Coordinates of C-alpha atoms in Angstrom, one line a residue:
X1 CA 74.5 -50.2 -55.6
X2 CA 72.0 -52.8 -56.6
X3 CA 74.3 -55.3 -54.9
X4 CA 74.2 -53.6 -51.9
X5 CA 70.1 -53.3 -51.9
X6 CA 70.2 -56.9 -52.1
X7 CA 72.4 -57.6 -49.0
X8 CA 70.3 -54.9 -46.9
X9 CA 67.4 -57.1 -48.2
X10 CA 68.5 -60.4 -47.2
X11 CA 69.8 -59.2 -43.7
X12 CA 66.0 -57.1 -43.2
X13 CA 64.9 -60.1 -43.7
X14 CA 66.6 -62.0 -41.5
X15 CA 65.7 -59.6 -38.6
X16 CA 62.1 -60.0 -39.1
X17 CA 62.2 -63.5 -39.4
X18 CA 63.8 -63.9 -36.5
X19 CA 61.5 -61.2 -34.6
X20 CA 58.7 -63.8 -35.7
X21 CA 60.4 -66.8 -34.8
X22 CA 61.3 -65.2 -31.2
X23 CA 57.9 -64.3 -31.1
X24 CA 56.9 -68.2 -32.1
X25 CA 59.0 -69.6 -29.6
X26 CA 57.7 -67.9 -26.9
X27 CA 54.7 -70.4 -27.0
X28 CA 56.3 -73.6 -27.5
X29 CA 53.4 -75.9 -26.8
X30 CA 51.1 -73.8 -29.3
X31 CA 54.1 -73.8 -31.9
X32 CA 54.0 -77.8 -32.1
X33 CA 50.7 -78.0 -32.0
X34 CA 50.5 -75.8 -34.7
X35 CA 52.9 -77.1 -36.6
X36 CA 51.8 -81.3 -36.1
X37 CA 48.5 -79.9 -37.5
X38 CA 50.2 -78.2 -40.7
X39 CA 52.0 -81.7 -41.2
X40 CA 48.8 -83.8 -40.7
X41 CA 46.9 -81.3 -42.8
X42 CA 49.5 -82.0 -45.8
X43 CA 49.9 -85.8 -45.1
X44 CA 46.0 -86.1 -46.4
X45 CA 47.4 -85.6 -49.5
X46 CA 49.8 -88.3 -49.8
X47 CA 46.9 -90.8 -47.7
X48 CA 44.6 -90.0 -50.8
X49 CA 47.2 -91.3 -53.3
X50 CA 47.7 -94.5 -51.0
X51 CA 43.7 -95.0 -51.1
X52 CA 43.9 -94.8 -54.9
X53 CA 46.6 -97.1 -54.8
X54 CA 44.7 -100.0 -52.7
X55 CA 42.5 -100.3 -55.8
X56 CA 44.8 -99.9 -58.8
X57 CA 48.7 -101.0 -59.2
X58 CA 49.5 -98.2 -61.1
X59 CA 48.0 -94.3 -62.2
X60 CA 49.0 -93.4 -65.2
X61 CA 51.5 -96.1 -65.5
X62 CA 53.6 -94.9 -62.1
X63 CA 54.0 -96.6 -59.1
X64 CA 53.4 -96.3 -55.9
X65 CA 57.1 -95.4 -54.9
X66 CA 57.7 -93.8 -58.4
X67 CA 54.4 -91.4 -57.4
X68 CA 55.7 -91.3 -53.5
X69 CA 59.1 -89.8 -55.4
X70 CA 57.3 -87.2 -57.5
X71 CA 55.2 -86.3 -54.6
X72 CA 58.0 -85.7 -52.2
X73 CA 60.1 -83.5 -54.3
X74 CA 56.7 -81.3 -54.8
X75 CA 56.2 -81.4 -51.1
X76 CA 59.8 -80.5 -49.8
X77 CA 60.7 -78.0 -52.5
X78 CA 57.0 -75.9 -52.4
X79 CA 57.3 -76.6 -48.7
X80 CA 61.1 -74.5 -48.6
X81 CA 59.4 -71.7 -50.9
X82 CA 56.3 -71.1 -48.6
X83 CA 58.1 -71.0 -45.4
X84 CA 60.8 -68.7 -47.4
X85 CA 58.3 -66.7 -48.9
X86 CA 54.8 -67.5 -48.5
X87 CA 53.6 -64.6 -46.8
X88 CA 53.6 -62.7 -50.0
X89 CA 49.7 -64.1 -50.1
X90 CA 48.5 -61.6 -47.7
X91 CA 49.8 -58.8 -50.0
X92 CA 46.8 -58.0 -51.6
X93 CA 44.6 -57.5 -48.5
X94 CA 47.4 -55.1 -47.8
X95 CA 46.6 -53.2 -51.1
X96 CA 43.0 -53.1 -50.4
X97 CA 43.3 -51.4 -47.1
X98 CA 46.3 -49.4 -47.9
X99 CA 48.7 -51.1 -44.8
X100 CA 51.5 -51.4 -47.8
X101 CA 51.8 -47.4 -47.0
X102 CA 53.9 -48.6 -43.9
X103 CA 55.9 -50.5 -45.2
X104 CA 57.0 -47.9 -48.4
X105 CA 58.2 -45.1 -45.8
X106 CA 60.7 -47.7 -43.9
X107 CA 64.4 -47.5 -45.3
X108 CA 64.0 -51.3 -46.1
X109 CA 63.2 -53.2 -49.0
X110 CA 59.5 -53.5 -49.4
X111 CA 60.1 -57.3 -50.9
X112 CA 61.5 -58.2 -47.4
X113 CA 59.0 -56.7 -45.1
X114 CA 56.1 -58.4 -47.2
X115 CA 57.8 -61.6 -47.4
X116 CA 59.3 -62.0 -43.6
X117 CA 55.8 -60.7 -42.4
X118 CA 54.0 -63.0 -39.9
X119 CA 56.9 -65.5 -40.9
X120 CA 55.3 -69.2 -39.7
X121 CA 57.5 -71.2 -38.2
X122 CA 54.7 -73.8 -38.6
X123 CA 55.3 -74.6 -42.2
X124 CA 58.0 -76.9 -41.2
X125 CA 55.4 -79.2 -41.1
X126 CA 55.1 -79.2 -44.8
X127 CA 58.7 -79.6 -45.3
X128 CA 59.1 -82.3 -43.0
X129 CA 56.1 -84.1 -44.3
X130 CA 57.6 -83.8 -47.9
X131 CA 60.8 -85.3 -46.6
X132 CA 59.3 -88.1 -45.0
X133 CA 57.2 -89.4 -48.2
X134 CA 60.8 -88.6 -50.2
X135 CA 62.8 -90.8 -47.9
X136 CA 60.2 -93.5 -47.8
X137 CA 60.5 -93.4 -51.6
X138 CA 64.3 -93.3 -51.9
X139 CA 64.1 -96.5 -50.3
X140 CA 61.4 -98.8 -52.0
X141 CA 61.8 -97.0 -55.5
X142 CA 64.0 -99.1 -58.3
X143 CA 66.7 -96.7 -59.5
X144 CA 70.2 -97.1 -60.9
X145 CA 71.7 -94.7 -59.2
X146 CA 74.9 -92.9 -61.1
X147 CA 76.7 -89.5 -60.2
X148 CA 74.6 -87.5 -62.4
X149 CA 71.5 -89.0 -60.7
X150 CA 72.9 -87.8 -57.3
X151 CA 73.9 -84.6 -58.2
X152 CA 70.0 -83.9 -60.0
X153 CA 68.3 -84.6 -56.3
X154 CA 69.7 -81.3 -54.2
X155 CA 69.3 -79.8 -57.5
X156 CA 65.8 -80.6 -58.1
X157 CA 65.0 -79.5 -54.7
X158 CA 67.0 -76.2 -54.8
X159 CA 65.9 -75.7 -57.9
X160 CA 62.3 -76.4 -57.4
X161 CA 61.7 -74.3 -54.2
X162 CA 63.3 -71.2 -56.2
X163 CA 60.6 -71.8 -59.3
X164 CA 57.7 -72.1 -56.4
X165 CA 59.3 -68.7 -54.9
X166 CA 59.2 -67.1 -58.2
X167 CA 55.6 -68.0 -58.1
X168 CA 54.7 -66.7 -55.4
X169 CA 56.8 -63.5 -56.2
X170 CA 54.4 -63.7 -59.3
X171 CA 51.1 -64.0 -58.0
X172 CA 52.2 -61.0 -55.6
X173 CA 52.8 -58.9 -57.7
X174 CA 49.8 -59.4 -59.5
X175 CA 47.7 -58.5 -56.2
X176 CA 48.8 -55.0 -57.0
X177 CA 46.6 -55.1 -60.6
X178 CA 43.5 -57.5 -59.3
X179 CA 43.9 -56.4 -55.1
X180 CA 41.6 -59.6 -54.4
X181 CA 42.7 -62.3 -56.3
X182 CA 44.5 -64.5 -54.0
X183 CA 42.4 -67.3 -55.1
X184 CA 43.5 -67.2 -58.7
X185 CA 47.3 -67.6 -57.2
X186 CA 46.5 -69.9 -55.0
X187 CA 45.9 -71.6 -58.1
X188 CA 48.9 -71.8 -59.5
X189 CA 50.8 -72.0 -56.0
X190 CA 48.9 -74.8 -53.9
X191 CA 47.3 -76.1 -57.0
X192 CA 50.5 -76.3 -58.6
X193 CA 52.5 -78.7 -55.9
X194 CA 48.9 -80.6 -55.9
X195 CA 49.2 -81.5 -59.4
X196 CA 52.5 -82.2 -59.5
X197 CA 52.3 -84.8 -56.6
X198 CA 51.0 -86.8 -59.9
X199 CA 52.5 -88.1 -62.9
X200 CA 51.9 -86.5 -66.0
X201 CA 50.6 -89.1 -68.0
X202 CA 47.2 -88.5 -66.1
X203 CA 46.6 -84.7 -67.0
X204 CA 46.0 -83.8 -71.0
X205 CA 48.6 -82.8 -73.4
X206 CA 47.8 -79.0 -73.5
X207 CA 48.1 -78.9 -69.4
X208 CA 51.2 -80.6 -69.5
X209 CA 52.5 -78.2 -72.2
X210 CA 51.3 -75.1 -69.5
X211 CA 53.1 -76.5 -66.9
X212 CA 56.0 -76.7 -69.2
X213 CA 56.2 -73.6 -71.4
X214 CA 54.1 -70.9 -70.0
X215 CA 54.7 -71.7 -66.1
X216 CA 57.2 -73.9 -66.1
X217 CA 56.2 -76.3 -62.8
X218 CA 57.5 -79.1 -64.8
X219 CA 61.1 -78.7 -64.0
X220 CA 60.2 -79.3 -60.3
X221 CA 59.9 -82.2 -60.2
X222 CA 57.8 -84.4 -63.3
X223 CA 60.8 -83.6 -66.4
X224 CA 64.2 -84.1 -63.8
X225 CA 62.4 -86.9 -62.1
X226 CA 61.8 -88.4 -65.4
X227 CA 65.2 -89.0 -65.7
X228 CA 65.8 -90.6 -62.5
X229 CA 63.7 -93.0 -62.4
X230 CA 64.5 -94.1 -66.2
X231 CA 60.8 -92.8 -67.6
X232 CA 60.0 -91.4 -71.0
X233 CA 59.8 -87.3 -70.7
X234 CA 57.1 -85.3 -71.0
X235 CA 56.5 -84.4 -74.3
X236 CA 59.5 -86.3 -75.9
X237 CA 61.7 -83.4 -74.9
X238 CA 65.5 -84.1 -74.8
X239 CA 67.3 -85.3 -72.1
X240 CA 69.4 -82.3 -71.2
X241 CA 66.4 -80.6 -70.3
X242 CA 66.3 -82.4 -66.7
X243 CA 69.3 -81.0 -65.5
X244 CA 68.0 -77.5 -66.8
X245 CA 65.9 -76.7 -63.3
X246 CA 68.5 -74.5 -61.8
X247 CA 68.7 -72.2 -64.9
X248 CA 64.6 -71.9 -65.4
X249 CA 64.5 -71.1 -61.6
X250 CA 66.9 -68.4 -62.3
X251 CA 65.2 -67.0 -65.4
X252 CA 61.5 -67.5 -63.3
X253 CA 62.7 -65.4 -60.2
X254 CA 64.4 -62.5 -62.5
X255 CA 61.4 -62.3 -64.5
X256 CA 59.2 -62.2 -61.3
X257 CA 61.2 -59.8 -60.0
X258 CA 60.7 -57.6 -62.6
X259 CA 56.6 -57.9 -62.4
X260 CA 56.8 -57.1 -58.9
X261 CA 59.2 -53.6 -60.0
X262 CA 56.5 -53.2 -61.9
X263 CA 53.5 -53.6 -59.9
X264 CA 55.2 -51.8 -56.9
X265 CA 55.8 -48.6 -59.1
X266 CA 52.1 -49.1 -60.1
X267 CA 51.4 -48.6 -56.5
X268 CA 49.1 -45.8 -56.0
X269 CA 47.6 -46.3 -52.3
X270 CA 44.1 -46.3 -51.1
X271 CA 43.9 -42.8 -51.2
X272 CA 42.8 -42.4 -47.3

């Protein structure tokens, strides 16, 4: 039964994507536009860390292409999650005015319809952006590549988009408690692929134990990337742990999916 919900998701889902992408299409010129402005908006970020660079050889110990490689994983793999899934950040404004009635009276998963709403074509951008910086920094970085190290990059970035999905299925399902607290997600959405753009050896000890144990953004990209590039982990934690991203993304989106159950059964309307 619950197998079957899941399918009837996915393929709701794809049906309103695609509605959105027709939709898109239909105004091509506007669409790159649109999206050339989403990847110039994101490359600030990465012309920031090459500013900082032209006055220091190293932050926080990292190099440039070592800091270009952490940066690109966060960019590609928070970049796959909002394009997937970042509509979920207009759900509370859909609480507050009582639109999510709509949706709960349509014989379609509610998850679907919120997250395949207005879907933006545009944050390709983003992705493309991310992959750029990563390429740039597959080539200039100093790694001894091995099989393991291979197999760790599509999982990183797999991995990775599912933890930033399982945020954002988070911070949804916490609209339904606070209704207008979309800053306070964007926090840990945006701000989280921001701050890991960075090594950790430039945030404090109790931050990098947050992003580890309590939301674990670490397993993006700073504890597997560790490995890669030969670099002492965070918090002296083992080496197995880098190849653990796929199994804490796993753990993140069940857990998420059981705060949005939740939340959604909390539901109780606007009342008018």
């Amino acid at each position: 039964m619950r197998r079957g919900r899941v399918v009837e998701g996915v393929r709701a889902y794809g049906l309103i994507a695609g509605m959105w992408i027709r939709s898109t299409m239909a105004y091509r010129t506007s669409f790159a536009l649109t999206t050339f402005g989403n990847f110039a908006m994101t490359a600030l970020d990465f012309v920031a860390i090459l500013l900082m660079f032209s006055r220091v050889d190293a932050l926080g110990g990292w190099s440039l292409p070592e800091v270009a490689f952490l940066y690109g994983l966060s960019g590609v793999s928070f970049g796959l999650a909002d394009l997937a899934i970042g509509s979920m950040e207009r759900l509370g404004r859909r609480v507050r005015d009582g639109t999510l009635d709509t949706l709960l009276v349509r014989p379609v998963p509610v998850l679907a319809q919120v997250a395949a709403d207005r879907f933006a074509l545009r944050r390709l951008g983003r992705v493309t952006q991310g992959a750029l910086v990563l390429g740039y920094a597959l080539v200039v970085v100093d790694v001894d590549w091995t099989a393991a190290k291979l197999l760790l990059m599509p999982l990183m970035l797999l991995g990775g988009a599912g933890i930033f999905c399982a945020v954002f299925l988070a911070a949804g399902a916490f609209q339904f408690a606070a209704q207008d607290a979309s800053e306070v997600a964007n926090a840990f959405t945006y701000g989280g692929t921001t701050m890991l753009q960075y090594p950790p050896t430039v945030f404090a000890l109790d931050l990098v134990r947050g992003a580890t144990f309590v939301v674990p953004l670490a397993f993006v990209n700073w504890l597997p990337a560790s490995h890669v590039l030969g670099r002492p982990y965070p918090l002296g934690l083992p080496g197995w742990v880098a190849f653990t991203t796929p199994l804490v993304a796993a753990a993140c989106c069940a857990l998420a999916g059981l705060a949005w159950r939740a939340g959604l059964r909390s539901y109780r309307s606007t009342g008018s």
